[in-house]
Short mmCIF file of C-alpha atoms in Angstrom, two decimals:
data_model
loop_
_atom_site.label_atom_id
_atom_site.label_comp_id
_atom_site.label_asym_id
_atom_site.label_seq_id
_atom_site.Cartn_x
_atom_site.Cartn_y
_atom_site.Cartn_z
CA UNK U 1 -13.25 -20.91 -53.15
CA UNK U 2 -14.66 -23.94 -51.65
CA UNK U 3 -13.66 -24.03 -48.09
CA UNK U 4 -12.41 -27.06 -45.69
CA UNK U 5 -14.84 -29.36 -43.63
CA UNK U 6 -13.55 -30.19 -40.52
CA UNK U 7 -15.03 -33.14 -37.97
CA UNK U 8 -14.02 -34.00 -34.71
CA UNK U 9 -15.62 -37.38 -33.33
CA UNK U 10 -12.52 -38.02 -31.48
CA UNK U 11 -11.03 -36.31 -28.29
CA UNK U 12 -8.66 -33.52 -29.28
CA UNK U 13 -7.56 -30.12 -27.92
CA UNK U 14 -7.94 -27.25 -30.70
CA UNK U 15 -6.02 -23.88 -29.73
CA UNK U 16 -4.41 -21.24 -32.60
CA UNK U 17 -1.19 -20.36 -33.37
CA UNK U 18 0.13 -18.05 -36.62
CA UNK U 19 -3.32 -18.15 -37.83
CA UNK U 20 -3.68 -21.74 -38.00
CA UNK U 21 -5.63 -24.22 -36.14
CA UNK U 22 -3.68 -26.33 -33.96
CA UNK U 23 -4.82 -29.58 -33.25
CA UNK U 24 -3.47 -31.91 -30.57
CA UNK U 25 -4.39 -34.92 -29.18
CA UNK U 26 -4.19 -36.68 -25.73
CA UNK U 27 -2.24 -39.34 -27.00
CA UNK U 28 0.90 -38.32 -27.16
CA UNK U 29 2.24 -39.87 -30.03
CA UNK U 30 0.05 -38.78 -32.28
CA UNK U 31 1.47 -35.63 -33.84
CA UNK U 32 0.06 -32.18 -34.04
CA UNK U 33 -1.71 -30.87 -37.01
CA UNK U 34 -2.22 -27.28 -38.21
CA UNK U 35 -4.59 -26.12 -40.82
CA UNK U 36 -4.95 -22.50 -42.21
CA UNK U 37 -8.06 -21.08 -40.50
CA UNK U 38 -8.84 -18.79 -43.73
CA UNK U 39 -9.26 -22.29 -45.55
CA UNK U 40 -11.67 -23.60 -43.48
CA UNK U 41 -15.62 -23.24 -43.81
CA UNK U 42 -17.34 -25.56 -41.58
CA UNK U 43 -16.21 -27.26 -38.28
CA UNK U 44 -18.14 -29.68 -36.62
CA UNK U 45 -17.78 -30.57 -32.47
CA UNK U 46 -19.09 -33.94 -32.36
CA UNK U 47 -17.51 -35.59 -28.82
CA UNK U 48 -17.62 -34.47 -25.63
CA UNK U 49 -13.80 -34.33 -25.21
CA UNK U 50 -12.78 -32.11 -27.60
CA UNK U 51 -11.43 -28.70 -25.77
CA UNK U 52 -11.29 -25.60 -27.77
CA UNK U 53 -9.55 -22.11 -26.85
CA UNK U 54 -11.56 -19.02 -26.98
CA UNK U 55 -8.92 -17.23 -29.33
CA UNK U 56 -9.75 -20.21 -31.60
CA UNK U 57 -13.49 -19.73 -31.61
CA UNK U 58 -12.69 -16.01 -32.13
CA UNK U 59 -10.31 -16.52 -34.96
CA UNK U 60 -13.01 -19.15 -36.79
CA UNK U 61 -15.63 -16.14 -35.97
CA UNK U 62 -13.42 -13.56 -37.82
CA UNK U 63 -13.16 -16.04 -40.80
CA UNK U 64 -16.62 -16.55 -41.17
CA UNK U 65 -16.59 -20.24 -39.91
CA UNK U 66 -19.89 -22.09 -39.21
CA UNK U 67 -19.14 -23.82 -36.08
CA UNK U 68 -21.66 -26.78 -35.11
CA UNK U 69 -21.73 -28.78 -31.80
CA UNK U 70 -23.52 -31.78 -31.61
CA UNK U 71 -25.93 -33.32 -28.87
CA UNK U 72 -25.15 -37.07 -27.48
CA UNK U 73 -26.99 -38.55 -30.41
CA UNK U 74 -24.60 -36.71 -32.53
CA UNK U 75 -27.20 -34.38 -34.41
CA UNK U 76 -26.20 -31.05 -34.73
CA UNK U 77 -27.70 -28.88 -32.12
CA UNK U 78 -26.16 -25.35 -32.48
CA UNK U 79 -24.53 -23.17 -34.90
CA UNK U 80 -22.44 -20.66 -33.82
CA UNK U 81 -21.58 -17.85 -36.43
CA UNK U 82 -20.16 -14.43 -37.49
CA UNK U 83 -22.00 -11.33 -35.67
CA UNK U 84 -20.53 -8.94 -38.81
CA UNK U 85 -19.74 -11.15 -42.04
CA UNK U 86 -20.22 -8.39 -44.41
CA UNK U 87 -19.04 -5.00 -44.56
CA UNK U 88 -22.23 -2.95 -45.84
CA UNK U 89 -24.47 -5.50 -43.35
CA UNK U 90 -26.19 -2.51 -41.91
CA UNK U 91 -27.51 -1.51 -45.72
CA UNK U 92 -28.40 -5.02 -46.61
CA UNK U 93 -30.20 -5.93 -43.11
CA UNK U 94 -32.43 -2.99 -43.70
CA UNK U 95 -32.87 -4.12 -47.34
CA UNK U 96 -33.92 -7.72 -46.24
CA UNK U 97 -35.93 -6.26 -43.25
CA UNK U 98 -38.05 -3.68 -45.64
CA UNK U 99 -38.42 -5.89 -48.13
CA UNK U 100 -42.00 -5.68 -49.54
CA UNK U 101 -44.27 -8.47 -49.26
CA UNK U 102 -44.14 -8.49 -53.64
CA UNK U 103 -40.89 -8.96 -53.74
CA UNK U 104 -40.46 -11.90 -50.74
CA UNK U 105 -43.39 -13.66 -52.87
CA UNK U 106 -41.41 -13.46 -56.04
CA UNK U 107 -38.33 -14.82 -54.58
CA UNK U 108 -40.36 -17.47 -53.30
CA UNK U 109 -41.63 -18.24 -56.39
CA UNK U 110 -38.19 -18.72 -58.17
CA UNK U 111 -37.25 -20.80 -55.28
CA UNK U 112 -39.81 -23.13 -55.32
CA UNK U 113 -40.06 -23.44 -58.86
CA UNK U 114 -36.09 -24.56 -58.61
CA UNK U 115 -36.85 -27.14 -56.01
CA UNK U 116 -39.52 -28.61 -58.05
CA UNK U 117 -37.65 -28.53 -61.02
CA UNK U 118 -34.67 -30.29 -59.11
CA UNK U 119 -36.60 -32.55 -57.64
CA UNK U 120 -37.84 -33.75 -61.21
CA UNK U 121 -34.37 -33.85 -62.68
CA UNK U 122 -33.84 -36.41 -59.36
CA UNK U 123 -36.57 -38.52 -60.51
CA UNK U 124 -35.91 -38.66 -63.94
CA UNK U 125 -32.17 -39.53 -63.11
CA UNK U 126 -33.77 -42.83 -61.34
CA UNK U 127 -35.91 -43.72 -64.32
CA UNK U 128 -38.70 -42.64 -62.58
CA UNK U 129 -42.15 -40.91 -64.13
CA UNK U 130 -40.94 -36.87 -63.16
CA UNK U 131 -43.75 -35.21 -66.00
CA UNK U 132 -46.24 -34.06 -63.58
CA UNK U 133 -43.20 -32.25 -61.45
CA UNK U 134 -41.26 -30.95 -64.51
CA UNK U 135 -45.28 -29.32 -65.52
CA UNK U 136 -45.66 -28.04 -62.23
CA UNK U 137 -42.22 -26.32 -61.75
CA UNK U 138 -43.06 -24.09 -64.55
CA UNK U 139 -46.58 -23.41 -63.30
CA UNK U 140 -45.41 -21.87 -59.90
CA UNK U 141 -47.30 -18.69 -59.25
CA UNK U 142 -46.18 -15.83 -57.19
CA UNK U 143 -46.00 -16.69 -53.63
CA UNK U 144 -46.88 -20.51 -54.30
CA UNK U 145 -50.69 -19.86 -53.79
CA UNK U 146 -51.82 -23.30 -54.94
CA UNK U 147 -48.78 -24.87 -52.59
CA UNK U 148 -47.37 -27.05 -55.80
CA UNK U 149 -44.44 -27.28 -53.17
CA UNK U 150 -46.30 -29.63 -50.94
CA UNK U 151 -48.02 -31.37 -54.09
CA UNK U 152 -44.75 -32.06 -55.73
CA UNK U 153 -43.20 -33.24 -52.07
CA UNK U 154 -46.08 -36.29 -52.04
CA UNK U 155 -45.11 -37.32 -55.55
CA UNK U 156 -41.77 -37.07 -54.88
CA UNK U 157 -41.46 -38.63 -51.74
CA UNK U 158 -43.69 -41.57 -52.87
CA UNK U 159 -41.37 -42.21 -55.47
CA UNK U 160 -37.83 -41.68 -54.50
CA UNK U 161 -37.14 -44.46 -52.14
CA UNK U 162 -39.36 -47.29 -54.44
CA UNK U 163 -36.39 -49.19 -55.23
CA UNK U 164 -35.05 -49.27 -51.40
CA UNK U 165 -37.96 -49.42 -49.05
CA UNK U 166 -42.00 -49.97 -49.46
CA UNK U 167 -43.51 -47.66 -47.10
CA UNK U 168 -41.20 -44.76 -46.92
CA UNK U 169 -42.38 -41.82 -44.73
CA UNK U 170 -40.56 -38.56 -44.51
CA UNK U 171 -40.43 -37.11 -41.25
CA UNK U 172 -38.28 -35.81 -38.34
CA UNK U 173 -38.42 -39.01 -36.57
CA UNK U 174 -39.33 -41.38 -38.61
CA UNK U 175 -37.51 -44.62 -39.97
CA UNK U 176 -34.33 -44.57 -42.22
CA UNK U 177 -33.41 -43.20 -44.16
CA UNK U 178 -35.28 -40.39 -42.33
CA UNK U 179 -32.13 -40.04 -40.04
CA UNK U 180 -29.38 -39.39 -43.03
CA UNK U 181 -31.76 -36.84 -44.98
CA UNK U 182 -32.03 -34.85 -41.27
CA UNK U 183 -28.21 -35.10 -41.04
CA UNK U 184 -27.45 -34.08 -44.68
CA UNK U 185 -30.29 -31.21 -44.10
CA UNK U 186 -28.69 -29.80 -40.97
CA UNK U 187 -25.18 -29.70 -42.81
CA UNK U 188 -26.85 -27.84 -45.83
CA UNK U 189 -28.87 -25.53 -43.18
CA UNK U 190 -25.18 -24.60 -41.57
CA UNK U 191 -23.92 -24.20 -45.30
CA UNK U 192 -26.92 -21.75 -46.11
CA UNK U 193 -26.50 -19.75 -42.92
CA UNK U 194 -22.90 -19.14 -43.06
CA UNK U 195 -23.08 -17.86 -46.54
CA UNK U 196 -25.86 -16.13 -45.86
CA UNK U 197 -23.77 -14.18 -43.23
CA UNK U 198 -21.05 -13.70 -45.58
CA UNK U 199 -23.61 -11.77 -48.00
CA UNK U 200 -24.36 -9.67 -45.07
CA UNK U 201 -27.96 -11.01 -44.62
CA UNK U 202 -29.77 -11.98 -41.47
CA UNK U 203 -30.15 -15.72 -41.48
CA UNK U 204 -33.53 -15.42 -38.88
CA UNK U 205 -35.75 -13.47 -41.29
CA UNK U 206 -37.30 -15.38 -44.00
CA UNK U 207 -38.53 -14.77 -47.33
CA UNK U 208 -41.79 -17.34 -46.47
CA UNK U 209 -40.55 -19.42 -43.61
CA UNK U 210 -41.57 -17.63 -40.00
CA UNK U 211 -41.83 -19.95 -37.59
CA UNK U 212 -41.34 -18.14 -34.51
CA UNK U 213 -39.19 -20.86 -32.81
CA UNK U 214 -37.10 -21.11 -35.89
CA UNK U 215 -33.43 -19.01 -35.92
CA UNK U 216 -32.62 -19.90 -39.36
CA UNK U 217 -35.75 -18.98 -41.48
CA UNK U 218 -34.10 -17.73 -44.40
CA UNK U 219 -31.55 -20.45 -44.21
CA UNK U 220 -34.33 -22.68 -44.69
CA UNK U 221 -35.99 -20.28 -47.71
CA UNK U 222 -32.61 -20.74 -49.46
CA UNK U 223 -31.73 -24.11 -48.98
CA UNK U 224 -35.00 -25.37 -50.44
CA UNK U 225 -33.72 -25.75 -54.11
CA UNK U 226 -30.47 -27.69 -52.84
CA UNK U 227 -32.38 -30.13 -51.00
CA UNK U 228 -32.52 -32.68 -53.97
CA UNK U 229 -28.97 -33.19 -53.80
CA UNK U 230 -29.33 -34.28 -50.53
CA UNK U 231 -31.88 -36.49 -51.51
CA UNK U 232 -29.36 -38.28 -53.90
CA UNK U 233 -26.41 -38.00 -51.71
CA UNK U 234 -28.69 -40.34 -49.30
CA UNK U 235 -29.83 -42.36 -52.34
CA UNK U 236 -26.37 -43.08 -53.29
CA UNK U 237 -25.69 -44.17 -50.18
CA UNK U 238 -28.07 -46.57 -49.60
CA UNK U 239 -27.08 -48.07 -53.12
CA UNK U 240 -23.86 -48.85 -51.40
CA UNK U 241 -23.01 -52.35 -50.36
CA UNK U 242 -21.80 -53.39 -46.98
CA UNK U 243 -23.07 -50.19 -45.59
CA UNK U 244 -25.07 -50.14 -41.83
CA UNK U 245 -27.58 -47.37 -42.78
CA UNK U 246 -29.48 -47.54 -39.19
CA UNK U 247 -26.58 -46.27 -37.16
CA UNK U 248 -25.23 -42.56 -38.14
CA UNK U 249 -21.56 -43.97 -37.68
CA UNK U 250 -18.48 -42.18 -38.87
CA UNK U 251 -18.03 -44.31 -41.80
CA UNK U 252 -21.65 -42.96 -42.90
CA UNK U 253 -21.01 -39.18 -41.92
CA UNK U 254 -17.94 -39.27 -44.08
CA UNK U 255 -20.26 -39.86 -46.71
CA UNK U 256 -22.43 -37.16 -45.85
CA UNK U 257 -20.11 -35.13 -45.38
CA UNK U 258 -19.07 -35.04 -49.11
CA UNK U 259 -22.14 -32.59 -49.59
CA UNK U 260 -20.31 -29.14 -49.78
CA UNK U 261 -18.31 -30.99 -52.71
CA UNK U 262 -21.01 -32.28 -54.98
CA UNK U 263 -20.79 -30.24 -58.17
CA UNK U 264 -23.46 -28.67 -59.38
CA UNK U 265 -24.61 -26.28 -62.32
CA UNK U 266 -25.11 -22.67 -61.88
CA UNK U 267 -26.41 -21.22 -65.24
CA UNK U 268 -23.48 -22.83 -67.57
CA UNK U 269 -21.00 -23.13 -65.10
CA UNK U 270 -19.94 -26.12 -62.85
CA UNK U 271 -19.64 -25.47 -59.08
CA UNK U 272 -18.91 -27.10 -55.66
CA UNK U 273 -22.44 -26.80 -54.01
CA UNK U 274 -20.50 -24.40 -51.20
CA UNK U 275 -19.58 -22.42 -54.24
CA UNK U 276 -22.55 -22.40 -55.49
CA UNK U 277 -24.60 -21.34 -52.20
CA UNK U 278 -22.40 -18.38 -51.75
CA UNK U 279 -23.47 -17.83 -55.46
CA UNK U 280 -27.03 -17.84 -54.63
CA UNK U 281 -26.81 -15.81 -51.62
CA UNK U 282 -24.98 -13.09 -53.24
CA UNK U 283 -27.79 -12.67 -55.63
CA UNK U 284 -30.51 -13.01 -53.02
CA UNK U 285 -29.00 -9.49 -51.47
CA UNK U 286 -28.92 -7.64 -54.84
CA UNK U 287 -32.48 -8.90 -55.34
CA UNK U 288 -33.50 -7.49 -51.98
CA UNK U 289 -31.40 -4.47 -52.62
CA UNK U 290 -33.33 -4.23 -55.90
CA UNK U 291 -30.25 -4.43 -58.09
CA UNK U 292 -31.64 -7.77 -59.91
CA UNK U 293 -34.91 -9.88 -60.55
CA UNK U 294 -33.45 -13.44 -60.49
CA UNK U 295 -31.31 -15.45 -58.05
CA UNK U 296 -28.74 -17.96 -58.97
CA UNK U 297 -30.61 -21.29 -58.25
CA UNK U 298 -28.30 -24.60 -58.67
CA UNK U 299 -29.75 -27.26 -61.02
CA UNK U 300 -28.70 -30.85 -61.25
CA UNK U 301 -25.07 -31.38 -63.53
CA UNK U 302 -25.60 -34.10 -66.44
CA UNK U 303 -22.88 -36.69 -65.82
CA UNK U 304 -19.76 -36.09 -67.74
CA UNK U 305 -19.38 -38.30 -70.80
CA UNK Y 1 -22.57 -38.20 -57.39
CA UNK Y 2 -19.92 -35.81 -58.90
CA UNK Y 3 -16.71 -33.77 -57.63
CA UNK Y 4 -15.04 -33.01 -61.04
CA UNK Y 5 -14.23 -29.46 -59.47
CA UNK Y 6 -12.13 -30.69 -57.04
CA UNK Y 7 -9.31 -33.07 -58.87
CA UNK Y 8 -6.22 -33.22 -58.51
CA UNK Y 9 -5.20 -31.09 -61.76
CA UNK Y 10 -6.97 -28.35 -60.35
CA UNK Y 11 -5.52 -28.46 -56.71
CA UNK Y 12 -2.12 -26.53 -56.55
CA UNK Y 13 0.76 -26.90 -54.52
CA UNK Y 14 2.42 -23.08 -54.14
CA UNK Y 15 6.57 -23.77 -53.21
CA UNK Y 16 8.61 -21.12 -52.11
CA UNK Y 17 12.34 -21.57 -52.13
CA UNK Y 18 14.89 -18.61 -50.43
CA UNK Y 19 18.18 -18.22 -49.82
CA UNK Y 20 18.03 -15.15 -47.19
CA UNK Y 21 21.42 -13.12 -45.68
CA UNK Y 22 22.08 -13.61 -42.42
CA UNK Y 23 25.13 -11.67 -42.02
CA UNK Y 24 23.71 -8.50 -40.04
CA UNK Y 25 21.29 -8.66 -37.02
CA UNK Y 26 18.85 -6.76 -39.51
CA UNK Y 27 19.21 -9.15 -42.43
CA UNK Y 28 18.30 -11.99 -39.57
CA UNK Y 29 15.12 -10.01 -38.28
CA UNK Y 30 14.27 -9.63 -42.11
CA UNK Y 31 14.61 -13.36 -42.74
CA UNK Y 32 12.85 -14.27 -39.62
CA UNK Y 33 10.12 -12.20 -40.67
CA UNK Y 34 9.46 -13.43 -44.00
CA UNK Y 35 9.23 -16.84 -42.59
CA UNK Y 36 7.05 -15.75 -40.00
CA UNK Y 37 4.71 -14.48 -42.76
CA UNK Y 38 5.02 -17.59 -44.72
CA UNK Y 39 3.61 -19.37 -41.33
CA UNK Y 40 1.11 -17.21 -41.05
CA UNK Y 41 0.05 -17.33 -44.45
CA UNK Y 42 -0.66 -21.19 -44.25
CA UNK Y 43 2.93 -22.69 -45.27
CA UNK Y 44 4.67 -25.32 -43.86
CA UNK Y 45 8.09 -26.12 -44.08
CA UNK Y 46 9.22 -28.78 -46.57
CA UNK Y 47 12.67 -28.48 -46.00
CA UNK Y 48 15.10 -25.63 -44.28
CA UNK Y 49 14.39 -22.88 -47.11
CA UNK Y 50 11.96 -24.71 -48.94
CA UNK Y 51 8.27 -23.69 -47.70
CA UNK Y 52 4.87 -25.53 -49.53
CA UNK Y 53 1.45 -24.98 -49.01
CA UNK Y 54 -1.73 -26.64 -50.58
CA UNK Y 55 -4.65 -24.33 -52.24
CA UNK Y 56 -8.05 -25.58 -53.68
CA UNK Y 57 -7.44 -24.23 -57.00
CA UNK Y 58 -5.16 -21.93 -59.13
CA UNK Y 59 -7.05 -19.23 -58.31
CA UNK Y 60 -6.37 -19.51 -54.23
CA UNK Y 61 -2.90 -20.12 -55.28
CA UNK Y 62 -2.68 -16.57 -57.26
CA UNK Y 63 -3.68 -15.03 -54.13
CA UNK Y 64 -1.39 -16.94 -51.55
CA UNK Y 65 1.58 -16.28 -54.23
CA UNK Y 66 0.74 -12.55 -54.44
CA UNK Y 67 0.75 -12.48 -50.54
CA UNK Y 68 4.24 -13.88 -50.72
CA UNK Y 69 5.38 -11.05 -53.09
CA UNK Y 70 3.56 -8.56 -50.67
CA UNK Y 71 6.37 -9.62 -48.10
CA UNK Y 72 9.51 -10.22 -49.88
CA UNK Y 73 12.55 -9.10 -47.95
CA UNK Y 74 14.42 -6.46 -49.13
CA UNK Y 75 17.51 -9.02 -49.79
CA UNK Y 76 17.83 -12.25 -50.65
CA UNK Y 77 16.74 -14.88 -53.32
CA UNK Y 78 13.71 -16.52 -53.41
CA UNK Y 79 11.90 -18.41 -56.00
CA UNK Y 80 7.69 -19.12 -56.11
CA UNK Y 81 6.37 -22.04 -57.99
CA UNK Y 82 3.20 -23.73 -58.77
CA UNK Y 83 2.53 -27.53 -59.47
CA UNK Y 84 -0.77 -29.30 -59.60
CA UNK Y 85 -1.51 -31.79 -57.14
CA UNK Y 86 -1.02 -34.75 -59.92
CA UNK Y 87 2.65 -33.31 -60.25
CA UNK Y 88 3.06 -33.04 -56.63
CA UNK Y 89 2.14 -36.81 -56.17
CA UNK Y 90 4.49 -38.15 -58.53
CA UNK Y 91 7.53 -36.51 -56.83
CA UNK Y 92 10.05 -39.55 -55.30
CA UNK Y 93 10.92 -38.48 -51.38
CA UNK Y 94 13.85 -40.05 -49.78
CA UNK Y 95 15.63 -40.47 -46.12
CA UNK Y 96 19.17 -41.43 -46.81
CA UNK Y 97 18.45 -44.40 -48.91
CA UNK Y 98 15.01 -44.93 -47.77
CA UNK Y 99 12.17 -43.75 -49.38
CA UNK Y 100 9.72 -41.91 -47.66
CA UNK Y 101 6.18 -40.89 -47.79
CA UNK Y 102 5.05 -37.53 -49.65
CA UNK Y 103 3.43 -35.13 -47.40
CA UNK Y 104 -0.36 -35.83 -47.05
CA UNK Y 105 -2.67 -33.84 -49.48
CA UNK Y 106 -5.04 -32.49 -47.52
CA UNK Y 107 -8.70 -33.16 -48.25
CA UNK Y 108 -12.09 -30.95 -48.44
CA UNK Y 109 -13.20 -32.88 -45.73
CA UNK Y 110 -10.98 -33.80 -43.02
CA UNK Y 111 -12.09 -36.54 -39.30
CA UNK Y 112 -10.27 -36.23 -36.61
#
């Protein structure tokens, strides 16, 4: 089921009653809002005057909600997740930690092949040459020893924003639209981490990423094929008129936070991105347990005629 | 970008109507328990014995109907109905002769 995303950018008191999240406001004329906790997937706290009760944090964790806190530049800094997201957790942790190198490499091959394919599909949709990427997506070997991922990225970033800027450089601290990309990826990562916990996996131990400072290596691995969807969302925002892309305003975030609802194809089925991610992480757990070989990975949707 | 999976023909509203006996202390207790369970399941009061819940899909609506059926009181008359968000949106509401606004459909993304 697609869960709800709540974003708090104004002062609010958050508490709980009858398994509901109760939101009250400092202005007395504003009525209280109550939301079923089981319907929530992601909660973003982005104001210094948001007060949250411990009982509510506990209830959110119980329902496997990803609770995100933001810094004074409104970028996500922290992610609070459930410790026991799955009943067979111990068994799955063991399978994940004991996964052999060849298994991890084969999974990484599928992830990268799918990512390049989705990048190619996006380039095709914006009428850019995508032949090379499509070809490379079929040539990824186990563990991607030729680093086709980087080669594809070089071509991809060069072509993606040609209609909007002349000299786009992808990087964390580079110019716009990098700010939007970073924000979108942070949300994507939270969705991925939440799904991983829900599938009984540890987001910390990756199949490819292994930066000692990164607490979400597996989330970063599994979100790779989904990144082009963020890119497409950012592109569509840049195509809008009358929107200031230099400032991460609530207006801009509202568009970016639509991410979980975007339709993607999973095999022959159309699913919102957040639901597709749950299928992907569930299939990853099955692969690590040795019950299947192929991950369920997303593809770009063709428009409905 | 498309969001076909979340449209007003798939989003459902579950409505629960009930008339429960309140003659004995036990009856009143059962009625209160039933109402409390509805609240805990995310239903909201629409009128005194009509409760509503928004569900993002038909499958999710089926789940909540199942829960209502599980918590039915021993006596009393209860109706459960589901309608699409499209149909719900066509409802006309009045207070006295004045037209009233419908309860808001919860969005997947809510900004506060």
